[in-house]
Amino acid sequence: MVFEEKRIPNGEPEDEEEEEEEEDMVDPLDTVRDKCAQAEHCIHTRAKLEDCESRVGSKSETAEDCTEELFDFLHARDHCSPDEE
């Protein structure tokens, strides 16, 4: 019986074609989230978040943060169904 020794480096693609495939991959969750963020019911929560961010950013010292607005936007975006669009 003859054994052939072949070394394959860990984590590195064997050729450029495999490397290109990895670069083209897109996370489907990001795609759905982007579409949902543009949905009508998410637009007003995003506007409230942006208003809060500009208001807080314009002050040098403030106790206000935009946590509530951020959570409202994330909740609306993450509970969107792609079929609702």
Backbone atoms as SQL, in Angstrom:
CREATE TABLE atoms (id INTEGER PRIMARY KEY, chain TEXT, resi INTEGER, resn TEXT, atom TEXT, x REAL, y REAL, z REAL);
INSERT INTO atoms VALUES
  (1, 'A', 1, 'MET', 'N', 0.845, -1.175, 0.000),
  (2, 'A', 1, 'MET', 'CA', 0.000, 0.000, 0.000),
  (3, 'A', 1, 'MET', 'C', 0.893, 1.243, 0.000),
  (4, 'A', 2, 'VAL', 'N', 0.571, 2.202, -0.855),
  (5, 'A', 2, 'VAL', 'CA', 1.367, 3.410, -1.000),
  (6, 'A', 2, 'VAL', 'C', 0.555, 4.598, -0.504),
  (7, 'A', 3, 'PHE', 'N', 1.181, 5.390, 0.359),
  (8, 'A', 3, 'PHE', 'CA', 0.541, 6.608, 0.860),
  (9, 'A', 3, 'PHE', 'C', 1.205, 7.808, 0.222),
  (10, 'A', 4, 'GLU', 'N', 0.396, 8.712, -0.235),
  (11, 'A', 4, 'GLU', 'CA', 0.909, 9.930, -0.848),
  (12, 'A', 4, 'GLU', 'C', 0.753, 11.068, 0.149),
  (13, 'A', 5, 'GLU', 'N', 1.801, 11.827, 0.337),
  (14, 'A', 5, 'GLU', 'CA', 1.749, 12.940, 1.285),
  (15, 'A', 5, 'GLU', 'C', 1.346, 14.206, 0.544),
  (16, 'A', 6, 'LYS', 'N', 0.267, 14.793, 1.005),
  (17, 'A', 6, 'LYS', 'CA', -0.210, 16.035, 0.405),
  (18, 'A', 6, 'LYS', 'C', -0.489, 17.007, 1.532),
  (19, 'A', 7, 'ARG', 'N', 0.069, 18.179, 1.447),
  (20, 'A', 7, 'ARG', 'CA', -0.130, 19.183, 2.492),
  (21, 'A', 7, 'ARG', 'C', -1.104, 20.244, 2.010),
  (22, 'A', 8, 'ILE', 'N', -2.077, 20.519, 2.870),
  (23, 'A', 8, 'ILE', 'CA', -3.053, 21.562, 2.580),
  (24, 'A', 8, 'ILE', 'C', -3.000, 22.553, 3.730),
  (25, 'A', 9, 'PRO', 'N', -2.662, 23.810, 3.443),
  (26, 'A', 9, 'PRO', 'CA', -2.615, 24.803, 4.524),
  (27, 'A', 9, 'PRO', 'C', -4.011, 25.041, 5.096),
  (28, 'A', 10, 'ASN', 'N', -4.081, 25.144, 6.403),
  (29, 'A', 10, 'ASN', 'CA', -5.362, 25.377, 7.080),
  (30, 'A', 10, 'ASN', 'C', -5.856, 26.787, 6.844),
  (31, 'A', 11, 'GLY', 'N', -7.136, 26.901, 6.511),
  (32, 'A', 11, 'GLY', 'CA', -7.766, 28.204, 6.404),
  (33, 'A', 11, 'GLY', 'C', -7.457, 28.979, 5.136),
  (34, 'A', 12, 'GLU', 'N', -6.641, 28.444, 4.264),
  (35, 'A', 12, 'GLU', 'CA', -6.296, 29.158, 3.040),
  (36, 'A', 12, 'GLU', 'C', -6.879, 28.415, 1.839),
  (37, 'A', 13, 'PRO', 'N', -7.555, 29.117, 0.947),
  (38, 'A', 13, 'PRO', 'CA', -8.101, 28.461, -0.242),
  (39, 'A', 13, 'PRO', 'C', -6.977, 27.968, -1.148),
  (40, 'A', 14, 'GLU', 'N', -7.262, 26.888, -1.866),
  (41, 'A', 14, 'GLU', 'CA', -6.246, 26.310, -2.740),
  (42, 'A', 14, 'GLU', 'C', -6.004, 27.159, -3.983),
  (43, 'A', 15, 'ASP', 'N', -7.019, 27.872, -4.425),
  (44, 'A', 15, 'ASP', 'CA', -6.845, 28.712, -5.604),
  (45, 'A', 15, 'ASP', 'C', -7.689, 29.976, -5.467),
  (46, 'A', 16, 'GLU', 'N', -7.503, 30.888, -6.406),
  (47, 'A', 16, 'GLU', 'CA', -8.173, 32.184, -6.341),
  (48, 'A', 16, 'GLU', 'C', -9.680, 32.075, -6.516),
  (49, 'A', 17, 'GLU', 'N', -10.142, 31.059, -7.221),
  (50, 'A', 17, 'GLU', 'CA', -11.578, 30.907, -7.460),
  (51, 'A', 17, 'GLU', 'C', -12.334, 30.707, -6.144),
  (52, 'A', 18, 'GLU', 'N', -11.815, 29.882, -5.259),
  (53, 'A', 18, 'GLU', 'CA', -12.456, 29.677, -3.962),
  (54, 'A', 18, 'GLU', 'C', -12.459, 30.969, -3.155),
  (55, 'A', 19, 'GLU', 'N', -11.386, 31.727, -3.243),
  (56, 'A', 19, 'GLU', 'CA', -11.299, 32.985, -2.511),
  (57, 'A', 19, 'GLU', 'C', -12.350, 33.974, -3.006),
  (58, 'A', 20, 'GLU', 'N', -12.580, 34.028, -4.319),
  (59, 'A', 20, 'GLU', 'CA', -13.595, 34.920, -4.873),
  (60, 'A', 20, 'GLU', 'C', -14.986, 34.536, -4.400),
  (61, 'A', 21, 'GLU', 'N', -15.275, 33.243, -4.326),
  (62, 'A', 21, 'GLU', 'CA', -16.581, 32.788, -3.869),
  (63, 'A', 21, 'GLU', 'C', -16.864, 33.269, -2.456),
  (64, 'A', 22, 'GLU', 'N', -15.879, 33.220, -1.596),
  (65, 'A', 22, 'GLU', 'CA', -16.060, 33.646, -0.217),
  (66, 'A', 22, 'GLU', 'C', -16.356, 35.138, -0.129),
  (67, 'A', 23, 'GLU', 'N', -15.765, 35.941, -0.982),
  (68, 'A', 23, 'GLU', 'CA', -15.982, 37.379, -0.962),
  (69, 'A', 23, 'GLU', 'C', -17.390, 37.742, -1.429),
  (70, 'A', 24, 'ASP', 'N', -17.990, 36.930, -2.298),
  (71, 'A', 24, 'ASP', 'CA', -19.302, 37.226, -2.849),
  (72, 'A', 24, 'ASP', 'C', -20.445, 36.832, -1.919),
  (73, 'A', 25, 'MET', 'N', -20.163, 36.110, -0.863),
  (74, 'A', 25, 'MET', 'CA', -21.221, 35.652, 0.030),
  (75, 'A', 25, 'MET', 'C', -21.850, 36.834, 0.765),
  (76, 'A', 26, 'VAL', 'N', -23.172, 36.815, 0.858),
  (77, 'A', 26, 'VAL', 'CA', -23.914, 37.869, 1.534),
  (78, 'A', 26, 'VAL', 'C', -24.795, 37.212, 2.588),
  (79, 'A', 27, 'ASP', 'N', -24.800, 37.780, 3.769),
  (80, 'A', 27, 'ASP', 'CA', -25.628, 37.248, 4.844),
  (81, 'A', 27, 'ASP', 'C', -27.094, 37.536, 4.535),
  (82, 'A', 28, 'PRO', 'N', -27.928, 36.519, 4.418),
  (83, 'A', 28, 'PRO', 'CA', -29.343, 36.742, 4.101),
  (84, 'A', 28, 'PRO', 'C', -30.067, 37.555, 5.172),
  (85, 'A', 29, 'LEU', 'N', -29.650, 37.435, 6.422),
  (86, 'A', 29, 'LEU', 'CA', -30.275, 38.209, 7.492),
  (87, 'A', 29, 'LEU', 'C', -30.055, 39.702, 7.268),
  (88, 'A', 30, 'ASP', 'N', -28.850, 40.080, 6.839),
  (89, 'A', 30, 'ASP', 'CA', -28.582, 41.492, 6.551),
  (90, 'A', 30, 'ASP', 'C', -29.471, 41.996, 5.417),
  (91, 'A', 31, 'THR', 'N', -29.671, 41.178, 4.409),
  (92, 'A', 31, 'THR', 'CA', -30.521, 41.557, 3.283),
  (93, 'A', 31, 'THR', 'C', -31.954, 41.795, 3.734),
  (94, 'A', 32, 'VAL', 'N', -32.486, 40.878, 4.535),
  (95, 'A', 32, 'VAL', 'CA', -33.856, 41.014, 5.036),
  (96, 'A', 32, 'VAL', 'C', -33.970, 42.231, 5.939),
  (97, 'A', 33, 'ARG', 'N', -32.979, 42.435, 6.812),
  (98, 'A', 33, 'ARG', 'CA', -33.019, 43.588, 7.715),
  (99, 'A', 33, 'ARG', 'C', -32.978, 44.897, 6.940),
  (100, 'A', 34, 'ASP', 'N', -32.160, 44.968, 5.890),
  (101, 'A', 34, 'ASP', 'CA', -32.098, 46.187, 5.078),
  (102, 'A', 34, 'ASP', 'C', -33.439, 46.472, 4.412),
  (103, 'A', 35, 'LYS', 'N', -34.077, 45.435, 3.886),
  (104, 'A', 35, 'LYS', 'CA', -35.388, 45.616, 3.254),
  (105, 'A', 35, 'LYS', 'C', -36.426, 46.042, 4.283),
  (106, 'A', 36, 'CYS', 'N', -36.385, 45.420, 5.451),
  (107, 'A', 36, 'CYS', 'CA', -37.360, 45.755, 6.493),
  (108, 'A', 36, 'CYS', 'C', -37.149, 47.175, 7.015),
  (109, 'A', 37, 'ALA', 'N', -35.908, 47.620, 7.086),
  (110, 'A', 37, 'ALA', 'CA', -35.628, 48.975, 7.557),
  (111, 'A', 37, 'ALA', 'C', -36.225, 50.021, 6.623),
  (112, 'A', 38, 'GLN', 'N', -36.446, 49.656, 5.357),
  (113, 'A', 38, 'GLN', 'CA', -37.039, 50.575, 4.389),
  (114, 'A', 38, 'GLN', 'C', -38.560, 50.477, 4.350),
  (115, 'A', 39, 'ALA', 'N', -39.118, 49.547, 5.107),
  (116, 'A', 39, 'ALA', 'CA', -40.572, 49.383, 5.131),
  (117, 'A', 39, 'ALA', 'C', -41.219, 50.569, 5.836),
  (118, 'A', 40, 'GLU', 'N', -42.445, 50.852, 5.460),
  (119, 'A', 40, 'GLU', 'CA', -43.153, 52.034, 5.963),
  (120, 'A', 40, 'GLU', 'C', -43.242, 52.074, 7.487),
  (121, 'A', 41, 'HIS', 'N', -43.529, 50.931, 8.108),
  (122, 'A', 41, 'HIS', 'CA', -43.685, 50.927, 9.556),
  (123, 'A', 41, 'HIS', 'C', -42.367, 51.104, 10.306),
  (124, 'A', 42, 'CYS', 'N', -41.229, 50.953, 9.633),
  (125, 'A', 42, 'CYS', 'CA', -39.930, 51.157, 10.276),
  (126, 'A', 42, 'CYS', 'C', -39.392, 52.568, 10.051),
  (127, 'A', 43, 'ILE', 'N', -39.892, 53.233, 9.035),
  (128, 'A', 43, 'ILE', 'CA', -39.360, 54.549, 8.682),
  (129, 'A', 43, 'ILE', 'C', -39.580, 55.564, 9.795),
  (130, 'A', 44, 'HIS', 'N', -40.766, 55.565, 10.414),
  (131, 'A', 44, 'HIS', 'CA', -41.024, 56.560, 11.459),
  (132, 'A', 44, 'HIS', 'C', -40.202, 56.284, 12.713),
  (133, 'A', 45, 'THR', 'N', -39.915, 55.009, 13.038),
  (134, 'A', 45, 'THR', 'CA', -39.069, 54.732, 14.205),
  (135, 'A', 45, 'THR', 'C', -37.625, 55.127, 13.915),
  (136, 'A', 46, 'ARG', 'N', -37.188, 54.961, 12.668),
  (137, 'A', 46, 'ARG', 'CA', -35.838, 55.387, 12.276),
  (138, 'A', 46, 'ARG', 'C', -35.726, 56.914, 12.345),
  (139, 'A', 47, 'ALA', 'N', -36.765, 57.621, 11.936),
  (140, 'A', 47, 'ALA', 'CA', -36.759, 59.087, 11.991),
  (141, 'A', 47, 'ALA', 'C', -36.670, 59.571, 13.438),
  (142, 'A', 48, 'LYS', 'N', -37.408, 58.927, 14.340),
  (143, 'A', 48, 'LYS', 'CA', -37.336, 59.294, 15.757),
  (144, 'A', 48, 'LYS', 'C', -35.934, 59.058, 16.307),
  (145, 'A', 49, 'LEU', 'N', -35.316, 57.953, 15.909),
  (146, 'A', 49, 'LEU', 'CA', -33.950, 57.652, 16.349),
  (147, 'A', 49, 'LEU', 'C', -32.976, 58.702, 15.828),
  (148, 'A', 50, 'GLU', 'N', -33.081, 59.073, 14.571),
  (149, 'A', 50, 'GLU', 'CA', -32.191, 60.085, 13.996),
  (150, 'A', 50, 'GLU', 'C', -32.394, 61.446, 14.651),
  (151, 'A', 51, 'ASP', 'N', -33.647, 61.818, 14.956),
  (152, 'A', 51, 'ASP', 'CA', -33.915, 63.077, 15.657),
  (153, 'A', 51, 'ASP', 'C', -33.253, 63.080, 17.027),
  (154, 'A', 52, 'CYS', 'N', -33.380, 61.976, 17.739),
  (155, 'A', 52, 'CYS', 'CA', -32.774, 61.867, 19.061),
  (156, 'A', 52, 'CYS', 'C', -31.253, 61.960, 18.966),
  (157, 'A', 53, 'GLU', 'N', -30.665, 61.262, 18.007),
  (158, 'A', 53, 'GLU', 'CA', -29.213, 61.295, 17.841),
  (159, 'A', 53, 'GLU', 'C', -28.715, 62.704, 17.548),
  (160, 'A', 54, 'SER', 'N', -29.421, 63.440, 16.721),
  (161, 'A', 54, 'SER', 'CA', -28.993, 64.807, 16.409),
  (162, 'A', 54, 'SER', 'C', -29.184, 65.722, 17.612),
  (163, 'A', 55, 'ARG', 'N', -30.258, 65.516, 18.370),
  (164, 'A', 55, 'ARG', 'CA', -30.510, 66.321, 19.563),
  (165, 'A', 55, 'ARG', 'C', -29.434, 66.065, 20.623),
  (166, 'A', 56, 'VAL', 'N', -29.121, 64.805, 20.867),
  (167, 'A', 56, 'VAL', 'CA', -28.112, 64.453, 21.868),
  (168, 'A', 56, 'VAL', 'C', -26.725, 64.880, 21.395),
  (169, 'A', 57, 'GLY', 'N', -26.446, 64.732, 20.107),
  (170, 'A', 57, 'GLY', 'CA', -25.146, 65.111, 19.564),
  (171, 'A', 57, 'GLY', 'C', -24.891, 66.603, 19.582),
  (172, 'A', 58, 'SER', 'N', -25.949, 67.405, 19.605),
  (173, 'A', 58, 'SER', 'CA', -25.779, 68.855, 19.592),
  (174, 'A', 58, 'SER', 'C', -25.486, 69.421, 20.979),
  (175, 'A', 59, 'LYS', 'N', -25.677, 68.614, 22.011),
  (176, 'A', 59, 'LYS', 'CA', -25.434, 69.078, 23.379),
  (177, 'A', 59, 'LYS', 'C', -24.087, 68.566, 23.862),
  (178, 'A', 60, 'SER', 'N', -23.372, 69.427, 24.606),
  (179, 'A', 60, 'SER', 'CA', -22.066, 69.002, 25.112),
  (180, 'A', 60, 'SER', 'C', -22.211, 68.094, 26.333),
  (181, 'A', 61, 'GLU', 'N', -23.188, 68.374, 27.183),
  (182, 'A', 61, 'GLU', 'CA', -23.428, 67.531, 28.352),
  (183, 'A', 61, 'GLU', 'C', -24.924, 67.261, 28.458),
  (184, 'A', 62, 'THR', 'N', -25.288, 65.992, 28.458),
  (185, 'A', 62, 'THR', 'CA', -26.693, 65.633, 28.589),
  (186, 'A', 62, 'THR', 'C', -26.808, 64.249, 29.213),
  (187, 'A', 63, 'ALA', 'N', -27.854, 64.062, 29.971),
  (188, 'A', 63, 'ALA', 'CA', -28.111, 62.752, 30.570),
  (189, 'A', 63, 'ALA', 'C', -28.963, 61.902, 29.636),
  (190, 'A', 64, 'GLU', 'N', -29.498, 62.535, 28.593),
  (191, 'A', 64, 'GLU', 'CA', -30.363, 61.818, 27.657),
  (192, 'A', 64, 'GLU', 'C', -29.537, 60.912, 26.748),
  (193, 'A', 65, 'ASP', 'N', -30.068, 59.740, 26.520),
  (194, 'A', 65, 'ASP', 'CA', -29.495, 58.876, 25.495),
  (195, 'A', 65, 'ASP', 'C', -30.643, 58.382, 24.608),
  (196, 'A', 66, 'CYS', 'N', -30.333, 57.687, 23.589),
  (197, 'A', 66, 'CYS', 'CA', -31.353, 57.289, 22.618),
  (198, 'A', 66, 'CYS', 'C', -31.660, 55.795, 22.698),
  (199, 'A', 67, 'THR', 'N', -31.513, 55.237, 23.878),
  (200, 'A', 67, 'THR', 'CA', -31.720, 53.802, 24.047),
  (201, 'A', 67, 'THR', 'C', -33.131, 53.380, 23.668),
  (202, 'A', 68, 'GLU', 'N', -34.123, 54.097, 24.161),
  (203, 'A', 68, 'GLU', 'CA', -35.511, 53.733, 23.874),
  (204, 'A', 68, 'GLU', 'C', -35.801, 53.795, 22.376),
  (205, 'A', 69, 'GLU', 'N', -35.332, 54.853, 21.724),
  (206, 'A', 69, 'GLU', 'CA', -35.560, 55.008, 20.293),
  (207, 'A', 69, 'GLU', 'C', -34.851, 53.913, 19.496),
  (208, 'A', 70, 'LEU', 'N', -33.636, 53.562, 19.936),
  (209, 'A', 70, 'LEU', 'CA', -32.892, 52.500, 19.267),
  (210, 'A', 70, 'LEU', 'C', -33.624, 51.171, 19.392),
  (211, 'A', 71, 'PHE', 'N', -34.067, 50.840, 20.605),
  (212, 'A', 71, 'PHE', 'CA', -34.785, 49.581, 20.808),
  (213, 'A', 71, 'PHE', 'C', -36.091, 49.545, 20.022),
  (214, 'A', 72, 'ASP', 'N', -36.783, 50.673, 19.947),
  (215, 'A', 72, 'ASP', 'CA', -38.026, 50.724, 19.164),
  (216, 'A', 72, 'ASP', 'C', -37.752, 50.427, 17.688),
  (217, 'A', 73, 'PHE', 'N', -36.693, 51.031, 17.150),
  (218, 'A', 73, 'PHE', 'CA', -36.342, 50.801, 15.751),
  (219, 'A', 73, 'PHE', 'C', -35.931, 49.348, 15.515),
  (220, 'A', 74, 'LEU', 'N', -35.057, 48.815, 16.379),
  (221, 'A', 74, 'LEU', 'CA', -34.599, 47.437, 16.212),
  (222, 'A', 74, 'LEU', 'C', -35.756, 46.449, 16.323),
  (223, 'A', 75, 'HIS', 'N', -36.665, 46.717, 17.245),
  (224, 'A', 75, 'HIS', 'CA', -37.835, 45.856, 17.409),
  (225, 'A', 75, 'HIS', 'C', -38.690, 45.871, 16.136),
  (226, 'A', 76, 'ALA', 'N', -38.949, 47.048, 15.606),
  (227, 'A', 76, 'ALA', 'CA', -39.760, 47.163, 14.387),
  (228, 'A', 76, 'ALA', 'C', -39.069, 46.480, 13.211),
  (229, 'A', 77, 'ARG', 'N', -37.772, 46.685, 13.088),
  (230, 'A', 77, 'ARG', 'CA', -37.022, 46.096, 11.969),
  (231, 'A', 77, 'ARG', 'C', -36.944, 44.578, 12.081),
  (232, 'A', 78, 'ASP', 'N', -36.670, 44.072, 13.274),
  (233, 'A', 78, 'ASP', 'CA', -36.474, 42.636, 13.435),
  (234, 'A', 78, 'ASP', 'C', -37.775, 41.844, 13.431),
  (235, 'A', 79, 'HIS', 'N', -38.894, 42.511, 13.664),
  (236, 'A', 79, 'HIS', 'CA', -40.172, 41.808, 13.649),
  (237, 'A', 79, 'HIS', 'C', -40.920, 41.989, 12.332),
  (238, 'A', 80, 'CYS', 'N', -40.247, 42.526, 11.375),
  (239, 'A', 80, 'CYS', 'CA', -40.810, 42.697, 10.041),
  (240, 'A', 80, 'CYS', 'C', -40.725, 41.364, 9.302),
  (241, 'A', 81, 'SER', 'N', -41.756, 41.063, 8.584),
  (242, 'A', 81, 'SER', 'CA', -41.746, 39.873, 7.736),
  (243, 'A', 81, 'SER', 'C', -41.448, 40.318, 6.314),
  (244, 'A', 82, 'PRO', 'N', -40.548, 39.634, 5.620),
  (245, 'A', 82, 'PRO', 'CA', -40.256, 40.025, 4.238),
  (246, 'A', 82, 'PRO', 'C', -41.494, 39.985, 3.345),
  (247, 'A', 83, 'ASP', 'N', -42.499, 39.201, 3.719),
  (248, 'A', 83, 'ASP', 'CA', -43.719, 39.116, 2.924),
  (249, 'A', 83, 'ASP', 'C', -44.608, 40.340, 3.086),
  (250, 'A', 84, 'GLU', 'N', -44.378, 41.140, 4.147),
  (251, 'A', 84, 'GLU', 'CA', -45.217, 42.306, 4.423),
  (252, 'A', 84, 'GLU', 'C', -44.952, 43.463, 3.480),
  (253, 'A', 85, 'GLU', 'N', -43.825, 43.464, 2.812),
  (254, 'A', 85, 'GLU', 'CA', -43.435, 44.601, 1.982),
  (255, 'A', 85, 'GLU', 'C', -44.298, 44.736, 0.826);
